[in-house]
Amino acid sequence: MGSGELIVLDPVTRKPSATGVPAEQAADLASYPADQAVTDVPDRDLTQAELEELAASIAQQPELWQHHVAFDGEERVYASLHRDAHVDIWLLCWTPENDTGWHDHDISSGAVAVVAGELVENNLTLAEGARETRVGAGRVFSFGPDHIHRLNGAVHGSVSVHAYSPPLWRMGQYAVNDAGVLRRVSLSYADELRPID
């Protein structure tokens, strides 16, 4: 490789990533233990690899979340499964109409484990516009706090488990104004993410 060439490392494997798009390196849920409890996590903020393992484990324990599963075409259905000083775990239920819009997770790293259906993740590139990645049931991926993406359900009935560390407090929502300039709006973690004008 020539000098000055940017090498993007996968945050979990620490090996060079071909695209820098975490969802394109989604792993099989079954490759992670299925018995981790939130009481087993360290009393500190988790790494991306630890978040991915936690989300995968919780996703494989439907008795912890299946009673929250519901769908609404107007508003995304979501439920907090756990929150403490270091980690935040959510269940999200998706339809194709449930679009988060472009957003980041401020200072939090995250992991997404798809347990039913399929999610569509879009990453914005300057060269290609939006790059779409489909993540099907049984897959998990993680990302750092610098990750900007947009999610929606590819099919009705999609369900995912999300883990964040440190816990979500603020998120950034992105939109292009009338002058064509990208802007960021800061939101509370309690606000539902939707596309903004």
GROMACS .gro file of C-alpha atoms in nm:
model
  197
    1MET     CA    1   0.000   0.000   0.000
    2GLY     CA    2   0.121   0.349  -0.079
    3SER     CA    3   0.189   0.611   0.184
    4GLY     CA    4  -0.106   0.824   0.281
    5GLU     CA    5  -0.353   0.546   0.192
    6LEU     CA    6  -0.633   0.513   0.447
    7ILE     CA    7  -0.676   0.168   0.597
    8VAL     CA    8  -1.010   0.107   0.770
    9LEU     CA    9  -0.996  -0.159   1.042
   10ASP     CA   10  -1.296  -0.370   1.135
   11PRO     CA   11  -1.369  -0.271   1.499
   12VAL     CA   12  -1.424  -0.630   1.615
   13THR     CA   13  -1.159  -0.829   1.426
   14ARG     CA   14  -0.911  -0.537   1.398
   15LYS     CA   15  -0.837  -0.658   1.042
   16PRO     CA   16  -0.859  -0.430   0.738
   17SER     CA   17  -1.218  -0.377   0.629
   18ALA     CA   18  -1.289  -0.369   0.258
   19THR     CA   19  -1.567  -0.112   0.285
   20GLY     CA   20  -1.571   0.042   0.632
   21VAL     CA   21  -1.943  -0.049   0.651
   22PRO     CA   22  -1.995  -0.255   0.971
   23ALA     CA   23  -2.319  -0.421   0.854
   24GLU     CA   24  -2.131  -0.572   0.560
   25GLN     CA   25  -1.925  -0.768   0.814
   26ALA     CA   26  -2.230  -0.896   1.008
   27ALA     CA   27  -2.159  -1.219   1.196
   28ASP     CA   28  -2.375  -1.523   1.262
   29LEU     CA   29  -2.566  -1.499   1.595
   30ALA     CA   30  -2.502  -1.868   1.658
   31SER     CA   31  -2.127  -1.800   1.672
   32TYR     CA   32  -2.186  -1.629   2.011
   33PRO     CA   33  -2.289  -1.784   2.344
   34ALA     CA   34  -2.664  -1.777   2.404
   35ASP     CA   35  -2.660  -1.757   2.782
   36GLN     CA   36  -2.509  -1.422   2.877
   37ALA     CA   37  -2.719  -1.220   3.123
   38VAL     CA   38  -2.697  -0.845   3.169
   39THR     CA   39  -2.588  -0.916   3.525
   40ASP     CA   40  -2.277  -1.086   3.378
   41VAL     CA   41  -2.140  -0.778   3.201
   42PRO     CA   42  -1.843  -0.590   3.348
   43ASP     CA   43  -1.906  -0.279   3.560
   44ARG     CA   44  -1.759  -0.047   3.294
   45ASP     CA   45  -1.839   0.073   2.943
   46LEU     CA   46  -1.824  -0.213   2.693
   47THR     CA   47  -1.611  -0.245   2.382
   48GLN     CA   48  -1.770  -0.298   2.041
   49ALA     CA   49  -1.680  -0.669   2.053
   50GLU     CA   50  -1.843  -0.702   2.397
   51LEU     CA   51  -2.154  -0.516   2.276
   52GLU     CA   52  -2.181  -0.746   1.976
   53GLU     CA   53  -2.154  -1.053   2.198
   54LEU     CA   54  -2.413  -0.913   2.442
   55ALA     CA   55  -2.664  -0.821   2.169
   56ALA     CA   56  -2.618  -1.164   2.007
   57SER     CA   57  -2.669  -1.344   2.337
   58ILE     CA   58  -2.983  -1.146   2.433
   59ALA     CA   59  -3.120  -1.199   2.080
   60GLN     CA   60  -3.088  -1.576   2.131
   61GLN     CA   61  -3.296  -1.560   2.452
   62PRO     CA   62  -3.649  -1.476   2.326
   63GLU     CA   63  -3.799  -1.532   2.671
   64LEU     CA   64  -3.637  -1.197   2.764
   65TRP     CA   65  -3.806  -0.993   2.491
   66GLN     CA   66  -4.074  -1.174   2.290
   67HIS     CA   67  -4.361  -1.037   2.506
   68HIS     CA   68  -4.271  -0.685   2.378
   69VAL     CA   69  -4.299  -0.771   2.007
   70ALA     CA   70  -4.566  -0.564   1.829
   71PHE     CA   71  -4.588  -0.373   1.501
   72ASP     CA   72  -4.729  -0.039   1.389
   73GLY     CA   73  -4.696   0.109   1.040
   74GLU     CA   74  -4.712   0.464   1.175
   75GLU     CA   75  -4.463   0.445   1.464
   76ARG     CA   76  -4.182   0.203   1.535
   77VAL     CA   77  -4.249  -0.013   1.842
   78TYR     CA   78  -3.957  -0.034   2.083
   79ALA     CA   79  -3.896  -0.134   2.445
   80SER     CA   80  -3.609  -0.080   2.684
   81LEU     CA   81  -3.489  -0.420   2.805
   82HIS     CA   82  -3.213  -0.295   3.036
   83ARG     CA   83  -3.036   0.028   3.128
   84ASP     CA   84  -2.760   0.090   3.379
   85ALA     CA   85  -2.461   0.325   3.408
   86HIS     CA   86  -2.269   0.142   3.134
   87VAL     CA   87  -2.506  -0.032   2.891
   88ASP     CA   88  -2.844   0.022   2.730
   89ILE     CA   89  -3.039  -0.264   2.559
   90TRP     CA   90  -3.346  -0.218   2.339
   91LEU     CA   91  -3.587  -0.432   2.141
   92LEU     CA   92  -3.704  -0.270   1.815
   93CYS     CA   93  -3.990  -0.391   1.596
   94TRP     CA   94  -3.989  -0.279   1.233
   95THR     CA   95  -4.204  -0.242   0.925
   96PRO     CA   96  -4.081  -0.100   0.592
   97GLU     CA   97  -4.250   0.230   0.685
   98ASN     CA   98  -4.045   0.261   1.006
   99ASP     CA   99  -3.748   0.471   0.893
  100THR     CA  100  -3.501   0.622   1.142
  101GLY     CA  101  -3.364   0.883   0.905
  102TRP     CA  102  -2.989   0.955   0.905
  103HIS     CA  103  -2.852   0.953   1.260
  104ASP     CA  104  -2.557   0.888   1.487
  105HIS     CA  105  -2.541   0.771   1.851
  106ASP     CA  106  -2.332   1.062   1.983
  107ILE     CA  107  -2.063   0.910   2.212
  108SER     CA  108  -2.209   0.557   2.224
  109SER     CA  109  -2.090   0.250   2.038
  110GLY     CA  110  -2.361   0.004   1.939
  111ALA     CA  111  -2.451  -0.343   1.820
  112VAL     CA  112  -2.756  -0.467   1.628
  113ALA     CA  113  -2.872  -0.830   1.630
  114VAL     CA  114  -3.154  -0.914   1.386
  115VAL     CA  115  -3.382  -1.186   1.525
  116ALA     CA  116  -3.664  -1.184   1.267
  117GLY     CA  117  -3.711  -1.052   0.915
  118GLU     CA  118  -3.448  -0.826   0.767
  119LEU     CA  119  -3.319  -0.472   0.825
  120VAL     CA  120  -3.195  -0.229   0.564
  121GLU     CA  121  -2.898  -0.020   0.674
  122ASN     CA  122  -2.789   0.273   0.460
  123ASN     CA  123  -2.452   0.443   0.492
  124LEU     CA  124  -2.393   0.777   0.321
  125THR     CA  125  -2.092   0.797   0.091
  126LEU     CA  126  -1.975   1.106  -0.092
  127ALA     CA  127  -1.885   0.907  -0.404
  128GLU     CA  128  -2.189   0.679  -0.432
  129GLY     CA  129  -2.465   0.840  -0.225
  130ALA     CA  130  -2.644   0.594   0.001
  131ARG     CA  131  -2.492   0.244   0.018
  132GLU     CA  132  -2.757  -0.012   0.114
  133THR     CA  133  -2.679  -0.325   0.315
  134ARG     CA  134  -2.943  -0.582   0.405
  135VAL     CA  135  -2.896  -0.767   0.734
  136GLY     CA  136  -3.111  -1.076   0.772
  137ALA     CA  137  -3.234  -1.267   1.075
  138GLY     CA  138  -2.957  -1.446   1.260
  139ARG     CA  139  -2.692  -1.178   1.193
  140VAL     CA  140  -2.525  -0.924   1.425
  141PHE     CA  141  -2.294  -0.626   1.367
  142SER     CA  142  -2.139  -0.351   1.578
  143PHE     CA  143  -2.020   0.005   1.521
  144GLY     CA  144  -1.838   0.289   1.692
  145PRO     CA  145  -1.967   0.631   1.798
  146ASP     CA  146  -1.855   0.781   1.467
  147HIS     CA  147  -2.100   0.563   1.269
  148ILE     CA  148  -2.378   0.746   1.080
  149HIS     CA  149  -2.654   0.535   0.931
  150ARG     CA  150  -3.022   0.500   0.849
  151LEU     CA  151  -3.228   0.189   0.933
  152ASN     CA  152  -3.567   0.050   0.842
  153GLY     CA  153  -3.737  -0.287   0.821
  154ALA     CA  154  -3.693  -0.453   0.483
  155VAL     CA  155  -4.004  -0.661   0.550
  156HIS     CA  156  -4.298  -0.635   0.787
  157GLY     CA  157  -4.233  -0.824   1.110
  158SER     CA  158  -3.862  -0.751   1.143
  159VAL     CA  159  -3.727  -0.753   1.500
  160SER     CA  160  -3.385  -0.655   1.635
  161VAL     CA  161  -3.200  -0.626   1.966
  162HIS     CA  162  -2.974  -0.319   2.006
  163ALA     CA  163  -2.708  -0.264   2.271
  164TYR     CA  164  -2.525   0.066   2.336
  165SER     CA  165  -2.235   0.163   2.561
  166PRO     CA  166  -2.211   0.406   2.718
  167PRO     CA  167  -2.593   0.424   2.736
  168LEU     CA  168  -2.764   0.653   2.487
  169TRP     CA  169  -2.827   1.006   2.613
  170ARG     CA  170  -2.810   1.209   2.294
  171MET     CA  171  -2.825   1.122   1.926
  172GLY     CA  172  -2.758   1.328   1.616
  173GLN     CA  173  -3.022   1.344   1.343
  174TYR     CA  174  -2.917   1.461   0.995
  175ALA     CA  175  -3.103   1.642   0.717
  176VAL     CA  176  -3.024   1.856   0.415
  177ASN     CA  177  -3.163   2.210   0.436
  178ASP     CA  178  -3.317   2.411   0.149
  179ALA     CA  179  -2.971   2.540   0.053
  180GLY     CA  180  -2.843   2.182   0.013
  181VAL     CA  181  -2.630   2.191   0.329
  182LEU     CA  182  -2.615   1.891   0.562
  183ARG     CA  183  -2.706   1.980   0.921
  184ARG     CA  184  -2.714   1.789   1.252
  185VAL     CA  185  -2.988   1.820   1.512
  186SER     CA  186  -2.925   1.686   1.863
  187LEU     CA  187  -3.204   1.467   2.008
  188SER     CA  188  -3.270   1.294   2.338
  189TYR     CA  189  -3.244   0.914   2.335
  190ALA     CA  190  -3.613   0.913   2.435
  191ASP     CA  191  -3.721   1.081   2.108
  192GLU     CA  192  -3.827   0.848   1.827
  193LEU     CA  193  -3.594   0.872   1.530
  194ARG     CA  194  -3.775   0.966   1.208
  195PRO     CA  195  -3.657   1.136   0.892
  196ILE     CA  196  -3.649   1.515   0.931
  197ASP     CA  197  -3.692   1.779   0.661
   0.00000   0.00000   0.00000
